Amino acid sequence: MNTNNRVEILDVPFLCATHVETVDVLTNLIDENKKVQVITANPEIVMMGRQNAAYMKLLKKADVITPDGIGIVLASRWIGKPLPERVAGYELLHALMRQANKYGWKYVLVGASPSSCDGAAEKLQEMYPDACYAGHFNGYFSTKDEKNIIEYIKEVEPQLLFVGLGAPRQEEWIAHQLPNLPVNVAMGVGGSFDVLSGAVKRAPLLWQKLYIEWLYRLLSQPKRWRRQLLLPRFAFTVLWNRFVLRNK
Ligand code: UDP
């Protein structure tokens, strides 16, 4: 499998692959010493792309975009080009860490508050002791700190760089920095460090299985309600394009 098998949802090209296939693709790319930006895109990210031309350009250039959220998978079915399943950022982070544990890859974390970032680094070292922990930096850095972070990453040459600065900043940061970094896979992980550190709880498994993780997030972090209004707008836009404009 390669990265060319894609399905476009509102112009954003998603890799048409299962979770396992996605991990295989990324593992092969690391073996080949390639440089890859991975974006785990949910409906919010797709809608951000529609509102921001520079961000859409960046999405179209990304090497691998995975469907992070049932909304994207449903949309792919509505347009008759089904993506096999959800490939969520948090799970992909763990899957890549399992590979890191197996192959001894180095990893660096950038993002989140100092306590979340420390907690996430500690948790990952505990869970994946044979992966090569190579450093972590919180996401509230000055321009001077940023220079040091970049220099440090250049020195350690990690296979994996996880960036938790929230969307769209993390994708923009990676797209800007990656060309000059000796990193194989750089991936935005949103609030994953908050979950790893225990600062934020992920939806219980049942909620995830019922595809209502978004509802859990809305109830536990009510200030996100405005962001979640993008979900019905996303669904409406996909259906409008499909059945009224008939262009997808
Ligand atoms: N964040 C950061 N630096 C900033 C702003 C935000 O490191 O200047 C972190 C924040 O602490 C949190 C993450 O970015 O850990 C954003 O999490 P969120 O759940 O909002 O991610 P999203 O839903 O945007 O993927």
GROMACS .gro file of C-alpha atoms and ligand atoms in nm:
model
  273
    1MET     CA    1   0.000   0.000   0.000
    2ASN     CA    2   0.125   0.353  -0.074
    3THR     CA    3   0.008   0.701   0.018
    4ASN     CA    4  -0.160   0.771  -0.318
    5ASN     CA    5  -0.482   0.586  -0.243
    6ARG     CA    6  -0.688   0.884  -0.129
    7VAL     CA    7  -1.047   0.998  -0.090
    8GLU     CA    8  -1.124   1.369  -0.103
    9ILE     CA    9  -1.373   1.507   0.146
   10LEU     CA   10  -1.448   1.872   0.069
   11ASP     CA   11  -1.113   1.886  -0.113
   12VAL     CA   12  -0.912   1.740   0.177
   13PRO     CA   13  -0.735   1.420   0.062
   14PHE     CA   14  -0.763   1.139   0.320
   15LEU     CA   15  -0.553   0.823   0.305
   16CYS     CA   16  -0.789   0.536   0.228
   17ALA     CA   17  -0.651   0.284   0.479
   18THR     CA   18  -0.741   0.104   0.798
   19HIS     CA   19  -0.565   0.186   1.123
   20VAL     CA   20  -0.332  -0.115   1.079
   21GLU     CA   21  -0.256  -0.027   0.716
   22THR     CA   22  -0.181   0.332   0.816
   23VAL     CA   23   0.069   0.215   1.078
   24ASP     CA   24   0.229  -0.016   0.816
   25VAL     CA   25   0.254   0.267   0.564
   26LEU     CA   26   0.420   0.495   0.821
   27THR     CA   27   0.654   0.220   0.940
   28ASN     CA   28   0.768   0.158   0.581
   29LEU     CA   29   0.822   0.529   0.525
   30ILE     CA   30   1.037   0.543   0.839
   31ASP     CA   31   1.233   0.237   0.719
   32GLU     CA   32   1.295   0.420   0.392
   33ASN     CA   33   1.410   0.724   0.593
   34LYS     CA   34   1.139   0.944   0.438
   35LYS     CA   35   1.008   1.267   0.587
   36VAL     CA   36   0.633   1.270   0.643
   37GLN     CA   37   0.381   1.514   0.786
   38VAL     CA   38   0.083   1.328   0.930
   39ILE     CA   39  -0.241   1.512   0.997
   40THR     CA   40  -0.523   1.340   1.183
   41ALA     CA   41  -0.809   1.552   1.053
   42ASN     CA   42  -1.155   1.581   1.203
   43PRO     CA   43  -1.449   1.776   1.056
   44GLU     CA   44  -1.327   2.090   1.237
   45ILE     CA   45  -0.995   2.075   1.053
   46VAL     CA   46  -1.170   2.025   0.718
   47MET     CA   47  -1.393   2.327   0.787
   48MET     CA   48  -1.090   2.534   0.893
   49GLY     CA   49  -0.937   2.449   0.556
   50ARG     CA   50  -1.247   2.580   0.380
   51GLN     CA   51  -1.223   2.907   0.570
   52ASN     CA   52  -0.848   2.954   0.536
   53ALA     CA   53  -0.688   2.912   0.193
   54ALA     CA   54  -0.333   2.886   0.331
   55TYR     CA   55  -0.438   2.609   0.568
   56MET     CA   56  -0.616   2.424   0.284
   57LYS     CA   57  -0.296   2.446   0.078
   58LEU     CA   58  -0.105   2.293   0.368
   59LEU     CA   59  -0.363   2.013   0.405
   60LYS     CA   60  -0.338   1.929   0.038
   61LYS     CA   61   0.040   1.909   0.063
   62ALA     CA   62   0.046   1.684   0.372
   63ASP     CA   63   0.182   1.335   0.308
   64VAL     CA   64  -0.076   1.145   0.512
   65ILE     CA   65  -0.414   1.265   0.637
   66THR     CA   66  -0.616   1.021   0.846
   67PRO     CA   67  -0.989   1.040   0.927
   68ASP     CA   68  -0.999   1.143   1.291
   69GLY     CA   69  -1.365   1.118   1.377
   70ILE     CA   70  -1.670   0.928   1.270
   71GLY     CA   71  -1.794   1.244   1.094
   72ILE     CA   72  -1.527   1.205   0.827
   73VAL     CA   73  -1.600   0.833   0.783
   74LEU     CA   74  -1.974   0.901   0.748
   75ALA     CA   75  -1.907   1.180   0.499
   76SER     CA   76  -1.698   0.942   0.288
   77ARG     CA   77  -1.993   0.700   0.279
   78TRP     CA   78  -2.235   0.977   0.181
   79ILE     CA   79  -2.021   1.064  -0.120
   80GLY     CA   80  -1.995   0.696  -0.219
   81LYS     CA   81  -1.620   0.663  -0.156
   82PRO     CA   82  -1.608   0.496   0.185
   83LEU     CA   83  -1.301   0.523   0.402
   84PRO     CA   84  -1.262   0.192   0.589
   85GLU     CA   85  -1.257   0.325   0.945
   86ARG     CA   86  -1.168   0.601   1.183
   87VAL     CA   87  -0.793   0.644   1.240
   88ALA     CA   88  -0.785   0.873   1.542
   89GLY     CA   89  -0.484   1.075   1.652
   90TYR     CA   90  -0.463   0.941   2.006
   91GLU     CA   91  -0.470   0.577   1.887
   92LEU     CA   92  -0.222   0.647   1.610
   93LEU     CA   93   0.016   0.805   1.859
   94HIS     CA   94   0.004   0.487   2.071
   95ALA     CA   95   0.037   0.262   1.766
   96LEU     CA   96   0.348   0.452   1.653
   97MET     CA   97   0.485   0.433   2.007
   98ARG     CA   98   0.436   0.054   2.000
   99GLN     CA   99   0.645   0.045   1.684
  100ALA     CA  100   0.900   0.274   1.849
  101ASN     CA  101   0.913   0.030   2.138
  102LYS     CA  102   0.970  -0.258   1.897
  103TYR     CA  103   1.231  -0.092   1.677
  104GLY     CA  104   1.397   0.141   1.930
  105TRP     CA  105   1.295   0.460   1.749
  106LYS     CA  106   1.367   0.795   1.912
  107TYR     CA  107   1.078   1.030   1.988
  108VAL     CA  108   1.042   1.393   2.093
  109LEU     CA  109   0.733   1.569   2.227
  110VAL     CA  110   0.654   1.938   2.176
  111GLY     CA  111   0.338   2.096   2.316
  112ALA     CA  112   0.087   2.137   2.598
  113SER     CA  113   0.135   2.300   2.938
  114PRO     CA  114   0.458   2.226   3.128
  115SER     CA  115   0.280   1.985   3.364
  116SER     CA  116   0.091   1.803   3.086
  117CYS     CA  117   0.405   1.775   2.876
  118ASP     CA  118   0.610   1.640   3.171
  119GLY     CA  119   0.327   1.398   3.258
  120ALA     CA  120   0.293   1.277   2.898
  121ALA     CA  121   0.669   1.219   2.866
  122GLU     CA  122   0.669   1.024   3.192
  123LYS     CA  123   0.371   0.814   3.089
  124LEU     CA  124   0.513   0.729   2.746
  125GLN     CA  125   0.848   0.626   2.897
  126GLU     CA  126   0.665   0.403   3.143
  127MET     CA  127   0.441   0.247   2.876
  128TYR     CA  128   0.708   0.208   2.607
  129PRO     CA  129   1.038   0.150   2.790
  130ASP     CA  130   1.224   0.022   2.482
  131ALA     CA  131   1.137   0.323   2.270
  132CYS     CA  132   1.410   0.583   2.286
  133TYR     CA  133   1.281   0.889   2.473
  134ALA     CA  134   1.474   1.187   2.336
  135GLY     CA  135   1.317   1.490   2.504
  136HIS     CA  136   1.007   1.700   2.559
  137PHE     CA  137   0.927   2.073   2.542
  138ASN     CA  138   0.607   2.241   2.653
  139GLY     CA  139   0.404   2.435   2.398
  140TYR     CA  140   0.433   2.778   2.558
  141PHE     CA  141   0.773   2.870   2.417
  142SER     CA  142   0.928   3.205   2.323
  143THR     CA  143   1.097   3.264   1.989
  144LYS     CA  144   1.431   3.208   2.160
  145ASP     CA  145   1.311   2.880   2.319
  146GLU     CA  146   1.181   2.774   1.980
  147LYS     CA  147   1.525   2.816   1.823
  148ASN     CA  148   1.673   2.596   2.096
  149ILE     CA  149   1.402   2.335   2.044
  150ILE     CA  150   1.479   2.324   1.671
  151GLU     CA  151   1.854   2.300   1.731
  152TYR     CA  152   1.797   2.021   1.982
  153ILE     CA  153   1.578   1.822   1.741
  154LYS     CA  154   1.842   1.863   1.471
  155GLU     CA  155   2.097   1.713   1.707
  156VAL     CA  156   1.898   1.412   1.825
  157GLU     CA  157   1.742   1.321   1.485
  158PRO     CA  158   1.431   1.147   1.620
  159GLN     CA  159   1.221   0.923   1.399
  160LEU     CA  160   0.903   1.055   1.563
  161LEU     CA  161   0.803   1.410   1.652
  162PHE     CA  162   0.465   1.455   1.822
  163VAL     CA  163   0.339   1.813   1.834
  164GLY     CA  164   0.049   1.906   2.062
  165LEU     CA  165  -0.015   2.274   1.996
  166GLY     CA  166  -0.378   2.236   1.884
  167ALA     CA  167  -0.510   2.281   1.530
  168PRO     CA  168  -0.432   2.469   1.310
  169ARG     CA  169  -0.113   2.586   1.482
  170GLN     CA  170   0.049   2.243   1.514
  171GLU     CA  171   0.001   2.166   1.143
  172GLU     CA  172   0.136   2.508   1.047
  173TRP     CA  173   0.433   2.469   1.281
  174ILE     CA  174   0.518   2.125   1.144
  175ALA     CA  175   0.479   2.233   0.780
  176HIS     CA  176   0.711   2.527   0.846
  177GLN     CA  177   0.977   2.339   1.045
  178LEU     CA  178   0.980   1.989   0.897
  179PRO     CA  179   1.173   2.067   0.575
  180ASN     CA  180   1.474   2.163   0.793
  181LEU     CA  181   1.440   1.887   1.051
  182PRO     CA  182   1.596   1.539   1.046
  183VAL     CA  183   1.268   1.376   1.151
  184ASN     CA  184   1.078   1.097   0.975
  185VAL     CA  185   0.722   1.132   1.101
  186ALA     CA  186   0.593   1.460   1.245
  187MET     CA  187   0.235   1.447   1.362
  188GLY     CA  188   0.000   1.696   1.530
  189VAL     CA  189  -0.162   1.534   1.833
  190GLY     CA  190  -0.391   1.811   1.964
  191GLY     CA  191  -0.472   1.761   2.330
  192SER     CA  192  -0.324   1.407   2.352
  193PHE     CA  193  -0.055   1.511   2.603
  194ASP     CA  194  -0.333   1.638   2.831
  195VAL     CA  195  -0.497   1.295   2.811
  196LEU     CA  196  -0.168   1.107   2.860
  197SER     CA  197  -0.084   1.314   3.166
  198GLY     CA  198  -0.432   1.264   3.309
  199ALA     CA  199  -0.516   1.638   3.301
  200VAL     CA  200  -0.807   1.566   3.063
  201LYS     CA  201  -1.010   1.246   3.059
  202ARG     CA  202  -1.088   1.076   2.731
  203ALA     CA  203  -1.446   0.956   2.672
  204PRO     CA  204  -1.511   0.609   2.820
  205LEU     CA  205  -1.484   0.325   2.566
  206LEU     CA  206  -1.860   0.281   2.540
  207TRP     CA  207  -1.905   0.645   2.438
  208GLN     CA  208  -1.629   0.599   2.179
  209LYS     CA  209  -1.794   0.282   2.047
  210LEU     CA  210  -2.128   0.460   2.019
  211TYR     CA  211  -1.953   0.737   1.823
  212ILE     CA  212  -2.053   1.002   2.076
  213GLU     CA  213  -1.707   1.098   2.193
  214TRP     CA  214  -1.784   1.452   2.066
  215LEU     CA  215  -2.078   1.465   2.312
  216TYR     CA  216  -1.851   1.362   2.599
  217ARG     CA  217  -1.604   1.637   2.507
  218LEU     CA  218  -1.887   1.887   2.485
  219LEU     CA  219  -2.019   1.789   2.830
  220SER     CA  220  -1.676   1.779   2.996
  221GLN     CA  221  -1.536   2.092   2.825
  222PRO     CA  222  -1.850   2.303   2.763
  223LYS     CA  223  -1.645   2.597   2.641
  224ARG     CA  224  -1.585   2.398   2.325
  225TRP     CA  225  -1.950   2.434   2.218
  226ARG     CA  226  -1.874   2.702   1.962
  227ARG     CA  227  -1.615   2.478   1.795
  228GLN     CA  228  -1.861   2.192   1.786
  229LEU     CA  229  -2.110   2.398   1.587
  230LEU     CA  230  -1.879   2.320   1.297
  231LEU     CA  231  -1.994   1.955   1.305
  232PRO     CA  232  -2.349   2.013   1.171
  233ARG     CA  233  -2.210   2.270   0.927
  234PHE     CA  234  -1.963   2.011   0.803
  235ALA     CA  235  -2.240   1.751   0.753
  236PHE     CA  236  -2.461   2.003   0.575
  237THR     CA  237  -2.178   2.114   0.343
  238VAL     CA  238  -2.087   1.756   0.247
  239LEU     CA  239  -2.451   1.672   0.167
  240TRP     CA  240  -2.510   2.000  -0.014
  241ASN     CA  241  -2.204   1.945  -0.233
  242ARG     CA  242  -2.306   1.587  -0.303
  243PHE     CA  243  -2.675   1.623  -0.376
  244VAL     CA  244  -2.727   1.986  -0.476
  245LEU     CA  245  -2.401   2.088  -0.639
  246ARG     CA  246  -2.329   1.723  -0.733
  247ASN     CA  247  -1.958   1.795  -0.762
  248LYS     CA  248  -1.823   1.517  -0.544
  249UDP     N1  249  -0.129   2.451   2.344
  249UDP     C1  250   0.008   2.474   2.347
  249UDP     N2  251   0.054   2.600   2.321
  249UDP     C2  252  -0.031   2.702   2.292
  249UDP     C3  253  -0.169   2.676   2.286
  249UDP     C4  254  -0.216   2.547   2.312
  249UDP     O1  255   0.087   2.383   2.373
  249UDP     O2  256   0.018   2.814   2.269
  249UDP     C5  257  -0.176   2.314   2.374
  249UDP     C6  258  -0.276   2.307   2.486
  249UDP     O3  259  -0.211   2.313   2.612
  249UDP     C7  260  -0.339   2.173   2.459
  249UDP     C8  261  -0.331   2.161   2.305
  249UDP     O4  262  -0.242   2.263   2.264
  249UDP     O5  263  -0.263   2.070   2.516
  249UDP     C9  264  -0.464   2.183   2.234
  249UDP     O6  265  -0.554   2.088   2.277
  249UDP     P1  266  -0.698   2.072   2.212
  249UDP     O7  267  -0.766   1.961   2.282
  249UDP     O8  268  -0.767   2.205   2.203
  249UDP     O9  269  -0.654   2.023   2.067
  249UDP     P2  270  -0.738   2.024   1.933
  249UDP    O10  271  -0.880   1.989   1.968
  249UDP    O11  272  -0.723   2.162   1.876
  249UDP    O12  273  -0.671   1.922   1.847
   0.00000   0.00000   0.00000
